[in-house]
CSV table of C-alpha atoms in Angstrom, one decimal:
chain,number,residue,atom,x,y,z
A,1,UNK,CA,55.5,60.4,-194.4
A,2,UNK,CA,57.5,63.6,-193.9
A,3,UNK,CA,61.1,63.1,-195.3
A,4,UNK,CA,62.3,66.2,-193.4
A,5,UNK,CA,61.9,66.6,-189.6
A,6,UNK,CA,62.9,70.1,-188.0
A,7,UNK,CA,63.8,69.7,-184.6
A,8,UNK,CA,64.5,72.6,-181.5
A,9,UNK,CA,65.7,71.7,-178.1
A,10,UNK,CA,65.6,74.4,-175.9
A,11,UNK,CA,68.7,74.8,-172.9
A,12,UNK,CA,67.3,76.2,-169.9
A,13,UNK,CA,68.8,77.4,-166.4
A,14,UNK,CA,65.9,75.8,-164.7
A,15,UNK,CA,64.8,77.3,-161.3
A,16,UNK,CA,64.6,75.1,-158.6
A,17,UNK,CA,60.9,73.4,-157.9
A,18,UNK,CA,59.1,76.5,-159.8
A,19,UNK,CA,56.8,75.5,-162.2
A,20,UNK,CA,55.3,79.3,-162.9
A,21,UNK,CA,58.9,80.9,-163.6
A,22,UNK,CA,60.4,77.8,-165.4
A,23,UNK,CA,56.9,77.5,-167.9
A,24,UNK,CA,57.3,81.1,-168.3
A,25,UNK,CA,60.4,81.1,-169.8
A,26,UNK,CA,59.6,78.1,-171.8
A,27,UNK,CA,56.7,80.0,-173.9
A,28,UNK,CA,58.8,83.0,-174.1
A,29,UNK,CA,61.4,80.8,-176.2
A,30,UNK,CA,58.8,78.8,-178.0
A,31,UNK,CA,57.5,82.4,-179.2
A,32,UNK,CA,60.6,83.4,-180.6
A,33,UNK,CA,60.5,79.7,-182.7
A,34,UNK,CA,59.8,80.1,-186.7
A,35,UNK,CA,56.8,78.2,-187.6
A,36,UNK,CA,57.7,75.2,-189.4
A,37,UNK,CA,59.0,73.2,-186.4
A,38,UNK,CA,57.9,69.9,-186.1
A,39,UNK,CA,59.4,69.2,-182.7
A,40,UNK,CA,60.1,71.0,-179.6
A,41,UNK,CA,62.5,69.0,-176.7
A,42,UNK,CA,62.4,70.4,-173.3
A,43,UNK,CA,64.7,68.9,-170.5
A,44,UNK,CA,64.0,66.6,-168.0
A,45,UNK,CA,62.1,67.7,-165.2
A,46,UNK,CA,61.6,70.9,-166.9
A,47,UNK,CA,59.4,72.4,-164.4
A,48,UNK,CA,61.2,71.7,-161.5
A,49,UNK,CA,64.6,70.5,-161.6
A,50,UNK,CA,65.6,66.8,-160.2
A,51,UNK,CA,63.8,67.3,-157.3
A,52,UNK,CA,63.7,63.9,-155.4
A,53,UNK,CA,60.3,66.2,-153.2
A,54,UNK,CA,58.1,65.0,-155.5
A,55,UNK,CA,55.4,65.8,-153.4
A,56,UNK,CA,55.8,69.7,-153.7
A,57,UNK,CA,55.5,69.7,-157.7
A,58,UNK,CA,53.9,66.8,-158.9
A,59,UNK,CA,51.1,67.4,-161.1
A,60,UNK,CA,48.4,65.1,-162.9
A,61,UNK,CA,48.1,64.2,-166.4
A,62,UNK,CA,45.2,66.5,-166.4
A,63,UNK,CA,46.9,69.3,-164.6
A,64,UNK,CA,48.2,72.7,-165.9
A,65,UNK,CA,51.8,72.0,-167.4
A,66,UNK,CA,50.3,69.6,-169.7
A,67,UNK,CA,47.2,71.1,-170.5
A,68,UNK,CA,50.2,74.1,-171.1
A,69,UNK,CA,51.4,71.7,-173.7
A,70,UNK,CA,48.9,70.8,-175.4
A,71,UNK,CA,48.1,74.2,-175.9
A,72,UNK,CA,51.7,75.1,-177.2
A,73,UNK,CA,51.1,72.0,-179.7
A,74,UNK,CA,48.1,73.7,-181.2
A,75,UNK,CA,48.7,77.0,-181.5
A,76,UNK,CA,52.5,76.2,-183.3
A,77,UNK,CA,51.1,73.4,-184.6
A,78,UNK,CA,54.0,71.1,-183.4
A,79,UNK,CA,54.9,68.3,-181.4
A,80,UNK,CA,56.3,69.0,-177.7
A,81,UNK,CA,57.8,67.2,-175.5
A,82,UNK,CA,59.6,66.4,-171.8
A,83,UNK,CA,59.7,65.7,-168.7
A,84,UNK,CA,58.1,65.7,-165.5
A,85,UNK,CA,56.8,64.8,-162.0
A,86,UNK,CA,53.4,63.3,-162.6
A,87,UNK,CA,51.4,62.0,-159.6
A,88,UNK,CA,49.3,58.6,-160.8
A,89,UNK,CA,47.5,56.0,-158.7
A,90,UNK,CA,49.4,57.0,-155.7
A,91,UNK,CA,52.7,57.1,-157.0
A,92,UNK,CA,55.1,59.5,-158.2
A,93,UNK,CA,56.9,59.3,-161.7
A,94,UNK,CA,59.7,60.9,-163.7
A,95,UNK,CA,57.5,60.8,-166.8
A,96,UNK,CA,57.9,61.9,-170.3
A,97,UNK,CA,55.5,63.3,-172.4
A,98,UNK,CA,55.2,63.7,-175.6
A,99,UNK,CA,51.9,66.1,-177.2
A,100,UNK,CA,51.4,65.5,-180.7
A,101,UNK,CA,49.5,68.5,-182.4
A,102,UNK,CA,46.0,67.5,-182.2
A,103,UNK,CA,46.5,67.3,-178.2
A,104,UNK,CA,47.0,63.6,-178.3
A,105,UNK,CA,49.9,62.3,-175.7
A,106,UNK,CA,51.7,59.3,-175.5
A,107,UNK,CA,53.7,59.0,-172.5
A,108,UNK,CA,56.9,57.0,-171.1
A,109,UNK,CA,58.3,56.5,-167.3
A,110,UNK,CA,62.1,56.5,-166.6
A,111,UNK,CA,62.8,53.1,-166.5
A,112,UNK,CA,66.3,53.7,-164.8
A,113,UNK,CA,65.9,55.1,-161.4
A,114,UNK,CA,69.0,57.1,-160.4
A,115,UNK,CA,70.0,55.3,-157.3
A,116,UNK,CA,73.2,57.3,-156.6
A,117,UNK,CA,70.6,60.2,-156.3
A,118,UNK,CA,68.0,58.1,-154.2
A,119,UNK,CA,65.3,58.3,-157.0
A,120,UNK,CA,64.9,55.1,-156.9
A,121,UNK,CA,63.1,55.6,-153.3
A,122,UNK,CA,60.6,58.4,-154.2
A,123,UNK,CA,59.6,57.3,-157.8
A,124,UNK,CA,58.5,54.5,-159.6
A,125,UNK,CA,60.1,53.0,-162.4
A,126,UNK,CA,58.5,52.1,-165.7
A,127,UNK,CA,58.9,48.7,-167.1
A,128,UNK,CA,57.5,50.0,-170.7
A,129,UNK,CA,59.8,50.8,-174.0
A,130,UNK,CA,57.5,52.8,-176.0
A,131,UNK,CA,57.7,53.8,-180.3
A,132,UNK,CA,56.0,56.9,-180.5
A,133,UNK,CA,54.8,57.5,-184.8
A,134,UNK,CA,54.6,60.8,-185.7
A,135,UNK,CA,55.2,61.8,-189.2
A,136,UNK,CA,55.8,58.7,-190.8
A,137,UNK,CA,59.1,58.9,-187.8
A,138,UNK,CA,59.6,56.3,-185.2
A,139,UNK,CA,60.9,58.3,-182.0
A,140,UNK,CA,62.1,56.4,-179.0
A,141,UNK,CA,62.2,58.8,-176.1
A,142,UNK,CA,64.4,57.7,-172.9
A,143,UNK,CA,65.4,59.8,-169.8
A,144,UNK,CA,68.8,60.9,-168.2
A,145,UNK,CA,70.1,57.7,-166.5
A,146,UNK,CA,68.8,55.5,-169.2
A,147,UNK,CA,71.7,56.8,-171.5
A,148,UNK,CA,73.9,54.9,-169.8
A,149,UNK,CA,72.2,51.0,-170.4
A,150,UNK,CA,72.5,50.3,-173.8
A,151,UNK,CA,70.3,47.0,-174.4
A,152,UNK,CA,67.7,49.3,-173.5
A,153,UNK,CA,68.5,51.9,-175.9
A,154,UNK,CA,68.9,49.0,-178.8
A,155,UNK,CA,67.1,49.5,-181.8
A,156,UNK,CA,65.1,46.2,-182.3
A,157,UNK,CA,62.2,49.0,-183.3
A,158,UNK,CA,63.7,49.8,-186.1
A,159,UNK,CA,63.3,53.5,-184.5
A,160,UNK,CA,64.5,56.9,-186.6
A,161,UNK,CA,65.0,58.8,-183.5
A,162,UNK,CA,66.4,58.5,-180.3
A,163,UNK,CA,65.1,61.2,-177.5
A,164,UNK,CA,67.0,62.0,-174.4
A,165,UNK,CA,66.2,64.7,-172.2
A,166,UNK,CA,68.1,64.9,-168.8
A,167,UNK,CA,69.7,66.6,-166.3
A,168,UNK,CA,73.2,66.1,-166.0
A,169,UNK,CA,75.6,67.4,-164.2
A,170,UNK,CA,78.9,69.2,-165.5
A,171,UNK,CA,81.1,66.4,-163.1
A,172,UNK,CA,80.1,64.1,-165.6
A,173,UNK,CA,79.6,65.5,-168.5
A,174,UNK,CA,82.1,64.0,-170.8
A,175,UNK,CA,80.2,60.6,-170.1
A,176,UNK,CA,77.1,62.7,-171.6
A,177,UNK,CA,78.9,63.7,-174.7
A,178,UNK,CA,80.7,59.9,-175.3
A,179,UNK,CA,77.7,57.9,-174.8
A,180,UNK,CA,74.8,60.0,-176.7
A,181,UNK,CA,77.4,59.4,-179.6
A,182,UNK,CA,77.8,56.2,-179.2
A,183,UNK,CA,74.2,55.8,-178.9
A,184,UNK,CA,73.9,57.0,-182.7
A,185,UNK,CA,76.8,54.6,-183.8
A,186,UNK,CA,75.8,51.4,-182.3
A,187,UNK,CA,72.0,52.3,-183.3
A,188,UNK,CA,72.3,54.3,-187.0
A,189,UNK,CA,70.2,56.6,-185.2
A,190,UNK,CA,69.5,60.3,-185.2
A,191,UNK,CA,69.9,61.9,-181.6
A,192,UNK,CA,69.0,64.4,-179.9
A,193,UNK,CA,69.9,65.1,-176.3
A,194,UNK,CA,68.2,68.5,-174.0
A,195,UNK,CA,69.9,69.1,-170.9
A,196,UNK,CA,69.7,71.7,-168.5
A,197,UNK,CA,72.4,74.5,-167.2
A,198,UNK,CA,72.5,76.2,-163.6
A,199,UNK,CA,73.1,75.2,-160.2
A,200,UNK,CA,70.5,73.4,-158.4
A,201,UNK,CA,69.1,73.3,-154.9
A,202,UNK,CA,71.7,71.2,-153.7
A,203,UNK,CA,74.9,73.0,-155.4
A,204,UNK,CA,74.9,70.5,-158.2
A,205,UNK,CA,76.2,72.3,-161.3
A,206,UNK,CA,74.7,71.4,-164.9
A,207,UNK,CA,76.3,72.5,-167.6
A,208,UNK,CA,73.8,72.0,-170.8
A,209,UNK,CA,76.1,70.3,-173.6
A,210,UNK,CA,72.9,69.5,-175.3
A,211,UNK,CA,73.6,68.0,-179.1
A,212,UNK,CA,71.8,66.8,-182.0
A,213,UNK,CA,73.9,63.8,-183.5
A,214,UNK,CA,73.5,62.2,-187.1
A,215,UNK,CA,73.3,58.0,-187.6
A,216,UNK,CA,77.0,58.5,-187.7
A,217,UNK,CA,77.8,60.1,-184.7
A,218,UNK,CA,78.6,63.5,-186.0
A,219,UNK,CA,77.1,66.8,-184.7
A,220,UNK,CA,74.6,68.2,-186.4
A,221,UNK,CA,73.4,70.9,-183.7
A,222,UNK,CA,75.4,71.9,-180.3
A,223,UNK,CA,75.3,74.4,-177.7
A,224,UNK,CA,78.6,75.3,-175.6
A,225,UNK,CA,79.5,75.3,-172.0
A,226,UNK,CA,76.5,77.1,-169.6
A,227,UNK,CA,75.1,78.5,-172.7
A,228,UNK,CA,71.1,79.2,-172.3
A,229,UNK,CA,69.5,78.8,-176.0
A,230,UNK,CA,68.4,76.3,-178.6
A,231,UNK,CA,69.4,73.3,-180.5
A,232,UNK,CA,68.2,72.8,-183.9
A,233,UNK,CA,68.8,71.2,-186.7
A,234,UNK,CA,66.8,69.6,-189.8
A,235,UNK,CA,67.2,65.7,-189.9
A,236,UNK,CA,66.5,63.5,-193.2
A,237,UNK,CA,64.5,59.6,-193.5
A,238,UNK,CA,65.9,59.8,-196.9
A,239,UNK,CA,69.5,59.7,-195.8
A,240,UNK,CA,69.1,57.5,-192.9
A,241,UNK,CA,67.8,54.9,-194.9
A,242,UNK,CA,70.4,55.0,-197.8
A,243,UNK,CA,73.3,54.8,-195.3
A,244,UNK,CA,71.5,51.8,-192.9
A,245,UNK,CA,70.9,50.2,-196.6
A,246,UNK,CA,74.3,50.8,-197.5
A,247,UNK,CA,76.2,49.5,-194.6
A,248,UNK,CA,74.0,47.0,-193.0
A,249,UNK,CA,74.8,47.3,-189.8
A,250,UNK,CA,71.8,46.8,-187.7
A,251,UNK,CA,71.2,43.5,-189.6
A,252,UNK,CA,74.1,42.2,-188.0
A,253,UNK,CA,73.3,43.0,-184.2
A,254,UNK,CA,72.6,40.8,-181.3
A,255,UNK,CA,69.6,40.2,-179.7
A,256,UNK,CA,68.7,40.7,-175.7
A,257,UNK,CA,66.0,40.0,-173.6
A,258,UNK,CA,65.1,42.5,-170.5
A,259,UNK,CA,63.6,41.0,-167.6
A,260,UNK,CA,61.4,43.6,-165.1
Protein backbone atom coordinates (compact mmCIF):
# COMPACT_ATOMS: atom_id res chain seq x y z
CA UNK A 1 0.00 0.00 0.00
CA UNK A 2 1.18 3.49 -0.80
CA UNK A 3 0.42 5.94 2.10
CA UNK A 4 0.93 8.94 -0.22
CA UNK A 5 -0.99 9.42 -3.51
CA UNK A 6 0.05 12.50 -5.84
CA UNK A 7 -2.65 13.50 -7.83
CA UNK A 8 -2.87 16.19 -11.21
CA UNK A 9 -5.99 17.19 -12.92
CA UNK A 10 -5.43 18.96 -15.77
CA UNK A 11 -8.13 22.22 -16.82
CA UNK A 12 -8.49 22.28 -20.42
CA UNK A 13 -10.44 24.68 -22.95
CA UNK A 14 -11.56 21.76 -24.91
CA UNK A 15 -12.19 22.24 -28.71
CA UNK A 16 -15.35 21.26 -29.83
CA UNK A 17 -15.59 17.43 -31.38
CA UNK A 18 -11.56 17.37 -32.09
CA UNK A 19 -9.95 14.57 -30.82
CA UNK A 20 -6.31 15.49 -32.71
CA UNK A 21 -6.13 19.16 -31.21
CA UNK A 22 -7.74 18.27 -27.80
CA UNK A 23 -5.08 14.95 -27.33
CA UNK A 24 -2.46 17.23 -28.44
CA UNK A 25 -2.66 19.54 -25.81
CA UNK A 26 -3.23 16.91 -23.38
CA UNK A 27 0.43 15.31 -23.94
CA UNK A 28 1.89 18.67 -24.16
CA UNK A 29 0.70 19.14 -20.39
CA UNK A 30 1.40 15.65 -19.26
CA UNK A 31 5.18 16.44 -20.55
CA UNK A 32 5.61 19.29 -18.51
CA UNK A 33 4.30 16.86 -15.30
CA UNK A 34 7.29 15.83 -12.66
CA UNK A 35 7.69 12.19 -12.61
CA UNK A 36 6.38 10.92 -9.42
CA UNK A 37 2.68 11.33 -10.23
CA UNK A 38 0.63 8.64 -9.47
CA UNK A 39 -2.55 9.98 -11.14
CA UNK A 40 -3.46 12.03 -13.94
CA UNK A 41 -7.57 13.25 -14.26
CA UNK A 42 -8.68 14.50 -17.51
CA UNK A 43 -12.25 15.96 -17.92
CA UNK A 44 -15.15 14.48 -19.14
CA UNK A 45 -15.44 13.97 -22.68
CA UNK A 46 -11.98 15.19 -22.96
CA UNK A 47 -11.67 14.60 -26.57
CA UNK A 48 -14.65 16.12 -27.69
CA UNK A 49 -16.63 18.13 -25.52
CA UNK A 50 -20.44 17.08 -24.47
CA UNK A 51 -21.24 16.43 -27.78
CA UNK A 52 -24.82 14.67 -27.77
CA UNK A 53 -23.25 13.59 -32.00
CA UNK A 54 -21.86 10.73 -30.76
CA UNK A 55 -21.61 9.36 -33.97
CA UNK A 56 -18.84 11.78 -35.27
CA UNK A 57 -16.30 10.92 -32.39
CA UNK A 58 -16.97 7.84 -30.85
CA UNK A 59 -14.16 5.59 -30.77
CA UNK A 60 -13.61 1.83 -29.58
CA UNK A 61 -11.98 0.47 -26.62
CA UNK A 62 -9.32 -0.55 -28.95
CA UNK A 63 -9.10 2.70 -30.87
CA UNK A 64 -6.49 5.45 -30.74
CA UNK A 65 -7.28 7.78 -27.65
CA UNK A 66 -7.06 4.82 -25.48
CA UNK A 67 -4.32 3.05 -27.00
CA UNK A 68 -2.95 7.06 -26.45
CA UNK A 69 -3.52 6.26 -22.84
CA UNK A 70 -2.11 3.52 -22.24
CA UNK A 71 0.85 4.72 -23.71
CA UNK A 72 0.91 7.88 -21.53
CA UNK A 73 0.57 5.34 -18.50
CA UNK A 74 3.82 3.60 -19.44
CA UNK A 75 6.02 5.94 -20.45
CA UNK A 76 5.24 8.30 -16.90
CA UNK A 77 4.59 5.36 -15.36
CA UNK A 78 1.16 6.54 -13.88
CA UNK A 79 -2.33 5.98 -13.79
CA UNK A 80 -4.67 8.09 -16.29
CA UNK A 81 -7.80 8.59 -16.49
CA UNK A 82 -11.35 10.22 -18.18
CA UNK A 83 -13.75 10.33 -20.18
CA UNK A 84 -15.18 9.57 -23.41
CA UNK A 85 -17.44 8.55 -26.26
CA UNK A 86 -16.93 4.90 -26.68
CA UNK A 87 -18.92 3.01 -29.35
CA UNK A 88 -19.81 -0.87 -27.90
CA UNK A 89 -22.17 -3.45 -29.16
CA UNK A 90 -24.06 -0.83 -31.05
CA UNK A 91 -24.40 1.64 -28.63
CA UNK A 92 -22.87 4.83 -27.58
CA UNK A 93 -21.51 5.61 -23.97
CA UNK A 94 -20.19 8.49 -21.88
CA UNK A 95 -17.58 6.15 -20.48
CA UNK A 96 -14.75 6.52 -18.05
CA UNK A 97 -11.61 5.00 -18.23
CA UNK A 98 -9.25 4.52 -16.08
CA UNK A 99 -5.37 3.01 -17.39
CA UNK A 100 -3.38 1.73 -14.67
CA UNK A 101 0.38 1.58 -15.54
CA UNK A 102 0.87 -1.83 -16.86
CA UNK A 103 -1.87 -0.88 -19.69
CA UNK A 104 -4.60 -2.60 -17.71
CA UNK A 105 -8.15 -0.52 -17.77
CA UNK A 106 -11.04 -0.81 -15.76
CA UNK A 107 -13.89 1.11 -17.04
CA UNK A 108 -17.28 2.74 -15.72
CA UNK A 109 -20.49 4.24 -17.79
CA UNK A 110 -22.33 7.45 -16.56
CA UNK A 111 -25.02 6.06 -14.90
CA UNK A 112 -26.95 9.55 -14.80
CA UNK A 113 -27.97 10.50 -18.22
CA UNK A 114 -28.32 14.32 -18.44
CA UNK A 115 -31.85 14.60 -19.62
CA UNK A 116 -32.05 18.37 -19.51
CA UNK A 117 -29.28 17.98 -22.25
CA UNK A 118 -31.12 15.02 -24.12
CA UNK A 119 -28.23 12.59 -23.35
CA UNK A 120 -30.39 10.43 -22.18
CA UNK A 121 -31.57 9.75 -25.93
CA UNK A 122 -28.17 9.21 -27.72
CA UNK A 123 -26.32 7.19 -24.85
CA UNK A 124 -26.78 4.47 -22.77
CA UNK A 125 -26.68 4.50 -19.18
CA UNK A 126 -24.64 2.21 -17.01
CA UNK A 127 -26.24 0.33 -14.22
CA UNK A 128 -22.65 -0.65 -12.72
CA UNK A 129 -20.87 1.24 -9.48
CA UNK A 130 -17.41 0.11 -9.83
CA UNK A 131 -14.10 0.25 -6.92
CA UNK A 132 -11.26 0.60 -8.91
CA UNK A 133 -7.69 -0.76 -6.43
CA UNK A 134 -4.77 0.83 -7.22
CA UNK A 135 -2.13 1.32 -4.79
CA UNK A 136 -3.47 -0.18 -1.89
CA UNK A 137 -6.40 3.08 -2.71
CA UNK A 138 -9.98 2.41 -3.38
CA UNK A 139 -11.11 5.04 -6.08
CA UNK A 140 -14.66 5.43 -7.01
CA UNK A 141 -14.88 7.33 -10.26
CA UNK A 142 -18.40 9.01 -11.23
CA UNK A 143 -19.24 11.52 -14.07
CA UNK A 144 -20.75 15.13 -14.30
CA UNK A 145 -24.48 14.65 -13.53
CA UNK A 146 -23.89 11.87 -11.03
CA UNK A 147 -22.64 14.63 -8.58
CA UNK A 148 -25.82 15.59 -7.99
CA UNK A 149 -27.49 11.86 -6.56
CA UNK A 150 -26.00 11.25 -3.52
CA UNK A 151 -27.12 7.43 -2.64
CA UNK A 152 -25.13 6.75 -5.52
CA UNK A 153 -22.14 8.53 -4.44
CA UNK A 154 -22.48 6.76 -0.81
CA UNK A 155 -19.56 5.18 0.53
CA UNK A 156 -20.81 1.54 1.43
CA UNK A 157 -17.21 0.70 -0.34
CA UNK A 158 -15.47 1.91 2.04
CA UNK A 159 -13.72 3.91 -0.93
CA UNK A 160 -10.60 6.48 -0.31
CA UNK A 161 -11.30 8.43 -3.29
CA UNK A 162 -14.05 9.90 -5.03
CA UNK A 163 -13.43 10.81 -8.94
CA UNK A 164 -15.46 13.25 -10.80
CA UNK A 165 -14.72 14.51 -14.09
CA UNK A 166 -17.35 16.70 -15.91
CA UNK A 167 -18.27 19.40 -17.81
CA UNK A 168 -20.15 21.95 -16.24
CA UNK A 169 -21.26 24.85 -17.13
CA UNK A 170 -20.40 28.37 -15.40
CA UNK A 171 -24.62 28.96 -14.95
CA UNK A 172 -24.31 26.48 -12.47
CA UNK A 173 -21.32 26.39 -11.07
CA UNK A 174 -21.89 27.16 -7.50
CA UNK A 175 -23.98 23.88 -7.46
CA UNK A 176 -20.43 22.32 -8.67
CA UNK A 177 -18.47 23.83 -5.93
CA UNK A 178 -21.40 23.00 -2.84
CA UNK A 179 -22.00 19.59 -3.76
CA UNK A 180 -18.35 18.15 -4.57
CA UNK A 181 -17.83 19.40 -0.88
CA UNK A 182 -20.56 18.01 0.46
CA UNK A 183 -19.63 14.85 -1.27
CA UNK A 184 -16.32 14.70 0.97
CA UNK A 185 -18.33 15.56 4.22
CA UNK A 186 -21.15 13.15 4.03
CA UNK A 187 -18.56 10.44 2.63
CA UNK A 188 -15.02 11.28 4.74
CA UNK A 189 -13.77 11.15 1.41
CA UNK A 190 -10.88 12.70 -0.54
CA UNK A 191 -12.15 14.46 -3.87
CA UNK A 192 -11.16 15.40 -6.77
CA UNK A 193 -13.22 17.17 -9.40
CA UNK A 194 -11.67 17.96 -13.43
CA UNK A 195 -13.78 20.21 -15.29
CA UNK A 196 -13.46 21.91 -18.43
CA UNK A 197 -13.28 25.88 -19.37
CA UNK A 198 -14.36 27.49 -22.88
CA UNK A 199 -17.39 27.95 -24.79
CA UNK A 200 -18.82 25.12 -26.58
CA UNK A 201 -20.52 24.43 -29.82
CA UNK A 202 -23.67 25.55 -28.68
CA UNK A 203 -22.54 28.88 -26.69
CA UNK A 204 -22.53 26.99 -23.39
CA UNK A 205 -19.83 28.62 -21.25
CA UNK A 206 -17.72 26.29 -18.78
CA UNK A 207 -15.80 27.87 -16.41
CA UNK A 208 -13.30 25.02 -14.88
CA UNK A 209 -13.59 25.48 -10.89
CA UNK A 210 -11.91 22.14 -10.71
CA UNK A 211 -10.88 21.30 -6.79
CA UNK A 212 -9.15 18.71 -4.88
CA UNK A 213 -11.11 18.54 -1.42
CA UNK A 214 -9.86 16.68 1.81
CA UNK A 215 -12.41 14.14 4.00
CA UNK A 216 -13.33 17.27 5.59
CA UNK A 217 -14.35 19.31 2.95
CA UNK A 218 -11.46 21.71 2.77
CA UNK A 219 -9.51 22.57 -0.41
CA UNK A 220 -6.60 21.10 -0.82
CA UNK A 221 -5.87 22.11 -4.67
CA UNK A 222 -8.04 24.83 -6.84
CA UNK A 223 -7.88 26.49 -9.97
CA UNK A 224 -9.78 29.97 -10.44
CA UNK A 225 -12.34 31.28 -12.83
CA UNK A 226 -11.48 30.25 -16.84
CA UNK A 227 -8.09 29.49 -15.69
CA UNK A 228 -6.39 26.66 -18.15
CA UNK A 229 -3.73 24.62 -15.88
CA UNK A 230 -3.43 21.89 -13.29
CA UNK A 231 -4.78 20.67 -10.00
CA UNK A 232 -2.49 18.93 -7.73
CA UNK A 233 -2.14 18.09 -4.58
CA UNK A 234 -0.57 15.04 -2.46
CA UNK A 235 -3.37 13.16 -0.49
CA UNK A 236 -2.57 10.81 2.78
CA UNK A 237 -4.34 6.94 3.79
CA UNK A 238 -2.70 7.66 6.98
CA UNK A 239 -4.73 10.71 7.85
CA UNK A 240 -7.88 9.60 6.40
CA UNK A 241 -7.99 6.74 8.54
CA UNK A 242 -7.10 8.40 11.88
CA UNK A 243 -9.86 11.08 11.41
CA UNK A 244 -12.73 8.25 10.01
CA UNK A 245 -11.34 6.35 13.28
CA UNK A 246 -11.61 9.29 15.33
CA UNK A 247 -15.05 10.48 14.50
CA UNK A 248 -16.91 7.55 13.33
CA UNK A 249 -18.96 8.92 11.18
CA UNK A 250 -19.54 6.48 8.37
CA UNK A 251 -20.40 3.88 11.07
CA UNK A 252 -23.43 5.64 11.68
CA UNK A 253 -24.88 6.10 8.03
CA UNK A 254 -27.99 4.77 6.51
CA UNK A 255 -28.23 2.22 4.16
CA UNK A 256 -30.08 2.37 0.49
CA UNK A 257 -30.86 0.12 -2.12
CA UNK A 258 -30.68 1.32 -6.01
CA UNK A 259 -33.01 -0.30 -8.29
CA UNK A 260 -31.90 -0.25 -12.34
Amino acid sequence: MKNDLKIVGIQADLVWENSTKNIAFFEQEIKKLASDIDLIVLPEMFTSGFTMSPEKVAEKMDGFTVSWMQKIAFEKQTAICGSLVISDDDNFYNRFIFVFPSGDIETYDKRHSFTLAGEDKVYTSGSKKIIIEYKGWKICPLICYDLRFPVWARNSENYDLLLFVANWPIARIKAWDTLLKARAIENMSYVVGVNRTGTDANNYEYSGNSLIIDYLGEELSALGVNEVGNITATIFKDKQVNVREKLGFLNDMDTFSVEY
